[in-house]
PDB file of C-alpha atoms in Angstrom:
ATOM      1  CA  UNK A   1     -57.406  61.211 -31.602  1.00  0.00           C
ATOM      2  CA  UNK A   2     -58.681  61.677 -27.984  1.00  0.00           C
ATOM      3  CA  UNK A   3     -62.519  61.230 -27.750  1.00  0.00           C
ATOM      4  CA  UNK A   4     -65.095  62.913 -25.706  1.00  0.00           C
ATOM      5  CA  UNK A   5     -68.658  62.473 -24.670  1.00  0.00           C
ATOM      6  CA  UNK A   6     -70.523  65.393 -24.104  1.00  0.00           C
ATOM      7  CA  UNK A   7     -74.240  65.640 -22.829  1.00  0.00           C
ATOM      8  CA  UNK A   8     -76.739  67.584 -20.321  1.00  0.00           C
ATOM      9  CA  UNK A   9     -78.143  65.663 -17.771  1.00  0.00           C
ATOM     10  CA  UNK A  10     -81.471  67.110 -18.435  1.00  0.00           C
ATOM     11  CA  UNK A  11     -84.344  65.158 -20.600  1.00  0.00           C
ATOM     12  CA  UNK A  12     -85.903  68.544 -21.621  1.00  0.00           C
ATOM     13  CA  UNK A  13     -86.371  69.363 -25.361  1.00  0.00           C
ATOM     14  CA  UNK A  14     -85.484  73.039 -24.305  1.00  0.00           C
ATOM     15  CA  UNK A  15     -82.852  72.393 -21.963  1.00  0.00           C
ATOM     16  CA  UNK A  16     -80.493  75.552 -21.292  1.00  0.00           C
ATOM     17  CA  UNK A  17     -77.858  73.023 -20.111  1.00  0.00           C
ATOM     18  CA  UNK A  18     -78.064  71.194 -23.492  1.00  0.00           C
ATOM     19  CA  UNK A  19     -77.391  74.786 -25.060  1.00  0.00           C
ATOM     20  CA  UNK A  20     -74.265  75.508 -22.738  1.00  0.00           C
ATOM     21  CA  UNK A  21     -72.946  71.919 -23.990  1.00  0.00           C
ATOM     22  CA  UNK A  22     -73.483  72.574 -27.275  1.00  0.00           C
ATOM     23  CA  UNK A  23     -71.633  75.692 -27.150  1.00  0.00           C
ATOM     24  CA  UNK A  24     -68.645  74.223 -25.275  1.00  0.00           C
ATOM     25  CA  UNK A  25     -68.086  71.370 -27.733  1.00  0.00           C
ATOM     26  CA  UNK A  26     -68.000  74.407 -30.218  1.00  0.00           C
ATOM     27  CA  UNK A  27     -64.947  75.686 -28.588  1.00  0.00           C
ATOM     28  CA  UNK A  28     -63.128  72.245 -29.172  1.00  0.00           C
ATOM     29  CA  UNK A  29     -61.017  71.286 -32.164  1.00  0.00           C
ATOM     30  CA  UNK A  30     -58.822  68.045 -32.739  1.00  0.00           C
ATOM     31  CA  UNK A  31     -61.153  65.803 -30.692  1.00  0.00           C
ATOM     32  CA  UNK A  32     -63.975  63.216 -31.479  1.00  0.00           C
ATOM     33  CA  UNK A  33     -67.035  64.376 -29.766  1.00  0.00           C
ATOM     34  CA  UNK A  34     -69.928  62.555 -29.118  1.00  0.00           C
ATOM     35  CA  UNK A  35     -72.751  65.156 -28.432  1.00  0.00           C
ATOM     36  CA  UNK A  36     -75.856  63.385 -27.099  1.00  0.00           C
ATOM     37  CA  UNK A  37     -79.183  64.800 -26.642  1.00  0.00           C
ATOM     38  CA  UNK A  38     -80.541  63.021 -23.712  1.00  0.00           C
ATOM     39  CA  UNK A  39     -84.211  64.278 -24.496  1.00  0.00           C
ATOM     40  CA  UNK A  40     -84.046  61.692 -27.069  1.00  0.00           C
ATOM     41  CA  UNK A  41     -83.089  58.964 -24.686  1.00  0.00           C
ATOM     42  CA  UNK A  42     -85.993  57.705 -22.299  1.00  0.00           C
ATOM     43  CA  UNK A  43     -84.811  55.075 -19.553  1.00  0.00           C
ATOM     44  CA  UNK A  44     -87.706  53.974 -17.110  1.00  0.00           C
ATOM     45  CA  UNK A  45     -87.544  54.885 -13.551  1.00  0.00           C
ATOM     46  CA  UNK A  46     -84.900  52.389 -11.783  1.00  0.00           C
ATOM     47  CA  UNK A  47     -86.257  49.853  -9.655  1.00  0.00           C
ATOM     48  CA  UNK A  48     -84.617  46.278  -8.754  1.00  0.00           C
ATOM     49  CA  UNK A  49     -87.883  44.732  -9.801  1.00  0.00           C
ATOM     50  CA  UNK A  50     -87.735  46.356 -13.369  1.00  0.00           C
ATOM     51  CA  UNK A  51     -83.900  45.457 -13.480  1.00  0.00           C
ATOM     52  CA  UNK A  52     -84.504  41.793 -12.743  1.00  0.00           C
ATOM     53  CA  UNK A  53     -87.793  41.524 -15.132  1.00  0.00           C
ATOM     54  CA  UNK A  54     -86.373  43.423 -18.329  1.00  0.00           C
ATOM     55  CA  UNK A  55     -82.595  43.771 -17.721  1.00  0.00           C
ATOM     56  CA  UNK A  56     -80.830  46.619 -18.985  1.00  0.00           C
ATOM     57  CA  UNK A  57     -81.965  48.557 -22.449  1.00  0.00           C
ATOM     58  CA  UNK A  58     -79.491  47.844 -25.491  1.00  0.00           C
ATOM     59  CA  UNK A  59     -79.138  51.947 -25.265  1.00  0.00           C
ATOM     60  CA  UNK A  60     -78.080  52.011 -21.994  1.00  0.00           C
ATOM     61  CA  UNK A  61     -75.764  49.134 -22.644  1.00  0.00           C
ATOM     62  CA  UNK A  62     -74.079  51.107 -25.552  1.00  0.00           C
ATOM     63  CA  UNK A  63     -74.035  54.420 -23.673  1.00  0.00           C
ATOM     64  CA  UNK A  64     -72.043  52.822 -21.017  1.00  0.00           C
ATOM     65  CA  UNK A  65     -69.675  51.325 -23.384  1.00  0.00           C
ATOM     66  CA  UNK A  66     -69.151  54.760 -25.187  1.00  0.00           C
ATOM     67  CA  UNK A  67     -68.377  56.163 -21.781  1.00  0.00           C
ATOM     68  CA  UNK A  68     -65.607  53.400 -21.168  1.00  0.00           C
ATOM     69  CA  UNK A  69     -64.019  54.329 -24.709  1.00  0.00           C
ATOM     70  CA  UNK A  70     -64.077  57.632 -24.178  1.00  0.00           C
ATOM     71  CA  UNK A  71     -61.041  59.971 -22.836  1.00  0.00           C
ATOM     72  CA  UNK A  72     -63.276  62.510 -20.751  1.00  0.00           C
ATOM     73  CA  UNK A  73     -66.821  63.520 -20.621  1.00  0.00           C
ATOM     74  CA  UNK A  74     -68.304  67.026 -20.527  1.00  0.00           C
ATOM     75  CA  UNK A  75     -71.406  66.862 -18.434  1.00  0.00           C
ATOM     76  CA  UNK A  76     -73.857  70.073 -17.785  1.00  0.00           C
ATOM     77  CA  UNK A  77     -75.992  69.144 -14.830  1.00  0.00           C
ATOM     78  CA  UNK A  78     -79.709  70.866 -14.421  1.00  0.00           C
ATOM     79  CA  UNK A  79     -80.836  71.863 -10.960  1.00  0.00           C
ATOM     80  CA  UNK A  80     -84.300  70.965  -9.681  1.00  0.00           C
ATOM     81  CA  UNK A  81     -84.355  72.468  -6.132  1.00  0.00           C
ATOM     82  CA  UNK A  82     -80.997  72.533  -5.492  1.00  0.00           C
ATOM     83  CA  UNK A  83     -80.362  69.105  -6.719  1.00  0.00           C
ATOM     84  CA  UNK A  84     -79.657  67.158  -9.901  1.00  0.00           C
ATOM     85  CA  UNK A  85     -82.865  66.148 -12.034  1.00  0.00           C
ATOM     86  CA  UNK A  86     -84.738  62.963 -11.358  1.00  0.00           C
ATOM     87  CA  UNK A  87     -83.530  62.281 -14.920  1.00  0.00           C
ATOM     88  CA  UNK A  88     -79.937  62.641 -14.277  1.00  0.00           C
ATOM     89  CA  UNK A  89     -80.111  60.576 -10.933  1.00  0.00           C
ATOM     90  CA  UNK A  90     -82.120  57.909 -12.606  1.00  0.00           C
ATOM     91  CA  UNK A  91     -79.750  57.435 -15.376  1.00  0.00           C
ATOM     92  CA  UNK A  92     -76.507  57.084 -13.182  1.00  0.00           C
ATOM     93  CA  UNK A  93     -78.317  54.576 -11.235  1.00  0.00           C
ATOM     94  CA  UNK A  94     -78.907  52.784 -14.343  1.00  0.00           C
ATOM     95  CA  UNK A  95     -75.274  53.104 -15.475  1.00  0.00           C
ATOM     96  CA  UNK A  96     -74.185  52.158 -11.956  1.00  0.00           C
ATOM     97  CA  UNK A  97     -76.122  48.933 -12.342  1.00  0.00           C
ATOM     98  CA  UNK A  98     -74.683  47.860 -15.637  1.00  0.00           C
ATOM     99  CA  UNK A  99     -71.280  48.315 -14.629  1.00  0.00           C
ATOM    100  CA  UNK A 100     -70.489  49.824 -10.918  1.00  0.00           C
ATOM    101  CA  UNK A 101     -67.219  51.712 -12.253  1.00  0.00           C
ATOM    102  CA  UNK A 102     -68.703  52.902 -15.610  1.00  0.00           C
ATOM    103  CA  UNK A 103     -66.351  56.106 -15.240  1.00  0.00           C
ATOM    104  CA  UNK A 104     -63.233  54.111 -14.751  1.00  0.00           C
ATOM    105  CA  UNK A 105     -61.046  56.858 -14.027  1.00  0.00           C
ATOM    106  CA  UNK A 106     -62.559  59.104 -16.884  1.00  0.00           C
ATOM    107  CA  UNK A 107     -61.774  63.256 -16.423  1.00  0.00           C
ATOM    108  CA  UNK A 108     -64.785  64.968 -16.298  1.00  0.00           C
ATOM    109  CA  UNK A 109     -65.446  68.364 -17.256  1.00  0.00           C
ATOM    110  CA  UNK A 110     -68.431  69.370 -15.283  1.00  0.00           C
ATOM    111  CA  UNK A 111     -70.704  72.501 -15.748  1.00  0.00           C
ATOM    112  CA  UNK A 112     -74.132  73.744 -15.129  1.00  0.00           C
ATOM    113  CA  UNK A 113     -76.376  76.891 -15.421  1.00  0.00           C
ATOM    114  CA  UNK A 114     -79.750  78.094 -14.317  1.00  0.00           C
ATOM    115  CA  UNK A 115     -81.883  81.397 -14.655  1.00  0.00           C
ATOM    116  CA  UNK A 116     -80.810  81.981 -11.131  1.00  0.00           C
ATOM    117  CA  UNK A 117     -77.877  83.728  -9.564  1.00  0.00           C
ATOM    118  CA  UNK A 118     -76.052  80.748  -8.148  1.00  0.00           C
ATOM    119  CA  UNK A 119     -75.966  78.904 -11.948  1.00  0.00           C
ATOM    120  CA  UNK A 120     -76.961  75.017 -10.912  1.00  0.00           C
ATOM    121  CA  UNK A 121     -73.902  75.242  -8.072  1.00  0.00           C
ATOM    122  CA  UNK A 122     -76.189  73.281  -5.833  1.00  0.00           C
ATOM    123  CA  UNK A 123     -76.319  70.654  -8.555  1.00  0.00           C
ATOM    124  CA  UNK A 124     -72.910  70.756  -9.696  1.00  0.00           C
ATOM    125  CA  UNK A 125     -71.599  70.494  -6.010  1.00  0.00           C
ATOM    126  CA  UNK A 126     -73.985  67.245  -5.176  1.00  0.00           C
ATOM    127  CA  UNK A 127     -73.070  65.706  -8.481  1.00  0.00           C
ATOM    128  CA  UNK A 128     -69.319  66.470  -7.899  1.00  0.00           C
ATOM    129  CA  UNK A 129     -69.281  64.228  -4.663  1.00  0.00           C
ATOM    130  CA  UNK A 130     -71.693  61.605  -6.648  1.00  0.00           C
ATOM    131  CA  UNK A 131     -69.608  60.606  -9.627  1.00  0.00           C
ATOM    132  CA  UNK A 132     -66.255  59.715  -7.937  1.00  0.00           C
ATOM    133  CA  UNK A 133     -68.301  57.094  -6.415  1.00  0.00           C
ATOM    134  CA  UNK A 134     -67.997  55.373 -10.023  1.00  0.00           C
ATOM    135  CA  UNK A 135     -64.521  55.885 -10.700  1.00  0.00           C
ATOM    136  CA  UNK A 136     -64.700  59.497 -12.288  1.00  0.00           C
ATOM    137  CA  UNK A 137     -62.124  61.988 -11.604  1.00  0.00           C
ATOM    138  CA  UNK A 138     -63.736  65.461 -11.631  1.00  0.00           C
ATOM    139  CA  UNK A 139     -61.262  67.560 -13.085  1.00  0.00           C
ATOM    140  CA  UNK A 140     -62.595  70.945 -13.568  1.00  0.00           C
ATOM    141  CA  UNK A 141     -66.011  73.224 -12.852  1.00  0.00           C
ATOM    142  CA  UNK A 142     -67.914  75.669 -14.383  1.00  0.00           C
ATOM    143  CA  UNK A 143     -71.428  77.813 -13.400  1.00  0.00           C
ATOM    144  CA  UNK A 144     -73.326  79.751 -15.563  1.00  0.00           C
ATOM    145  CA  UNK A 145     -75.454  81.869 -13.400  1.00  0.00           C
ATOM    146  CA  UNK A 146     -78.259  83.808 -15.071  1.00  0.00           C
ATOM    147  CA  UNK A 147     -78.534  82.000 -17.962  1.00  0.00           C
ATOM    148  CA  UNK A 148     -80.873  84.322 -19.704  1.00  0.00           C
ATOM    149  CA  UNK A 149     -78.844  87.192 -19.146  1.00  0.00           C
ATOM    150  CA  UNK A 150     -75.624  85.934 -20.070  1.00  0.00           C
ATOM    151  CA  UNK A 151     -76.117  83.509 -23.020  1.00  0.00           C
ATOM    152  CA  UNK A 152     -77.639  83.943 -26.027  1.00  0.00           C
ATOM    153  CA  UNK A 153     -79.224  80.744 -27.664  1.00  0.00           C
ATOM    154  CA  UNK A 154     -79.996  82.666 -31.073  1.00  0.00           C
ATOM    155  CA  UNK A 155     -76.221  83.228 -31.479  1.00  0.00           C
ATOM    156  CA  UNK A 156     -75.256  79.813 -29.260  1.00  0.00           C
ATOM    157  CA  UNK A 157     -72.719  81.699 -27.152  1.00  0.00           C
ATOM    158  CA  UNK A 158     -71.888  83.316 -23.461  1.00  0.00           C
ATOM    159  CA  UNK A 159     -72.395  86.948 -23.792  1.00  0.00           C
ATOM    160  CA  UNK A 160     -70.943  88.146 -20.869  1.00  0.00           C
ATOM    161  CA  UNK A 161     -66.903  88.410 -21.714  1.00  0.00           C
ATOM    162  CA  UNK A 162     -65.758  87.781 -18.341  1.00  0.00           C
ATOM    163  CA  UNK A 163     -68.070  84.526 -18.071  1.00  0.00           C
ATOM    164  CA  UNK A 164     -67.142  83.783 -21.543  1.00  0.00           C
ATOM    165  CA  UNK A 165     -63.029  83.979 -20.553  1.00  0.00           C
ATOM    166  CA  UNK A 166     -63.525  81.917 -17.446  1.00  0.00           C
ATOM    167  CA  UNK A 167     -65.359  79.149 -19.119  1.00  0.00           C
ATOM    168  CA  UNK A 168     -62.974  79.265 -22.120  1.00  0.00           C
ATOM    169  CA  UNK A 169     -59.845  78.819 -19.277  1.00  0.00           C
ATOM    170  CA  UNK A 170     -61.581  76.357 -17.210  1.00  0.00           C
ATOM    171  CA  UNK A 171     -62.350  74.226 -20.433  1.00  0.00           C
ATOM    172  CA  UNK A 172     -58.615  74.371 -21.402  1.00  0.00           C
ATOM    173  CA  UNK A 173     -57.503  73.150 -18.241  1.00  0.00           C
ATOM    174  CA  UNK A 174     -59.873  70.046 -18.780  1.00  0.00           C
ATOM    175  CA  UNK A 175     -58.474  69.530 -22.159  1.00  0.00           C
ATOM    176  CA  UNK A 176     -54.715  69.770 -20.812  1.00  0.00           C
ATOM    177  CA  UNK A 177     -55.818  66.900 -18.632  1.00  0.00           C
ATOM    178  CA  UNK A 178     -57.550  64.621 -20.955  1.00  0.00           C
TER     179      UNK A 178
END
């Protein structure tokens, strides 16, 4: 059985991107899916001094190993001022120090949402350019604009039918590539 890892690039306990990731994986059958809640995974701010002094946390090495063993990843990136969050960038910095090629030819379904009309497109664009440096193959992308208007947290789904169909199509395309 193929294995996927899914997470949001946010450490917020109320992450709307985590809600989008949960919805996305709920639509997938016949895969072993490891859904990570990054709000429960703390990493100190990367510095070379800290790296030399303390090395790598066991949880970081385990995450890198899980990523290397997975057949693909689903990542929903949040947006702070048009860019990925500092938390997500910090995570990528740490993972790339453990193994520069930690995404070793992994197909990535890159998605994002925000409460604005652009739906985290700035963050998606930056991340799409960043991840291939570490071996990723960004296979598919999806942006959900105006989260509060197009998603029901209570129901756990995209409520806008056109966006729901678009999301499903892009997800299917990704699964066909894994």
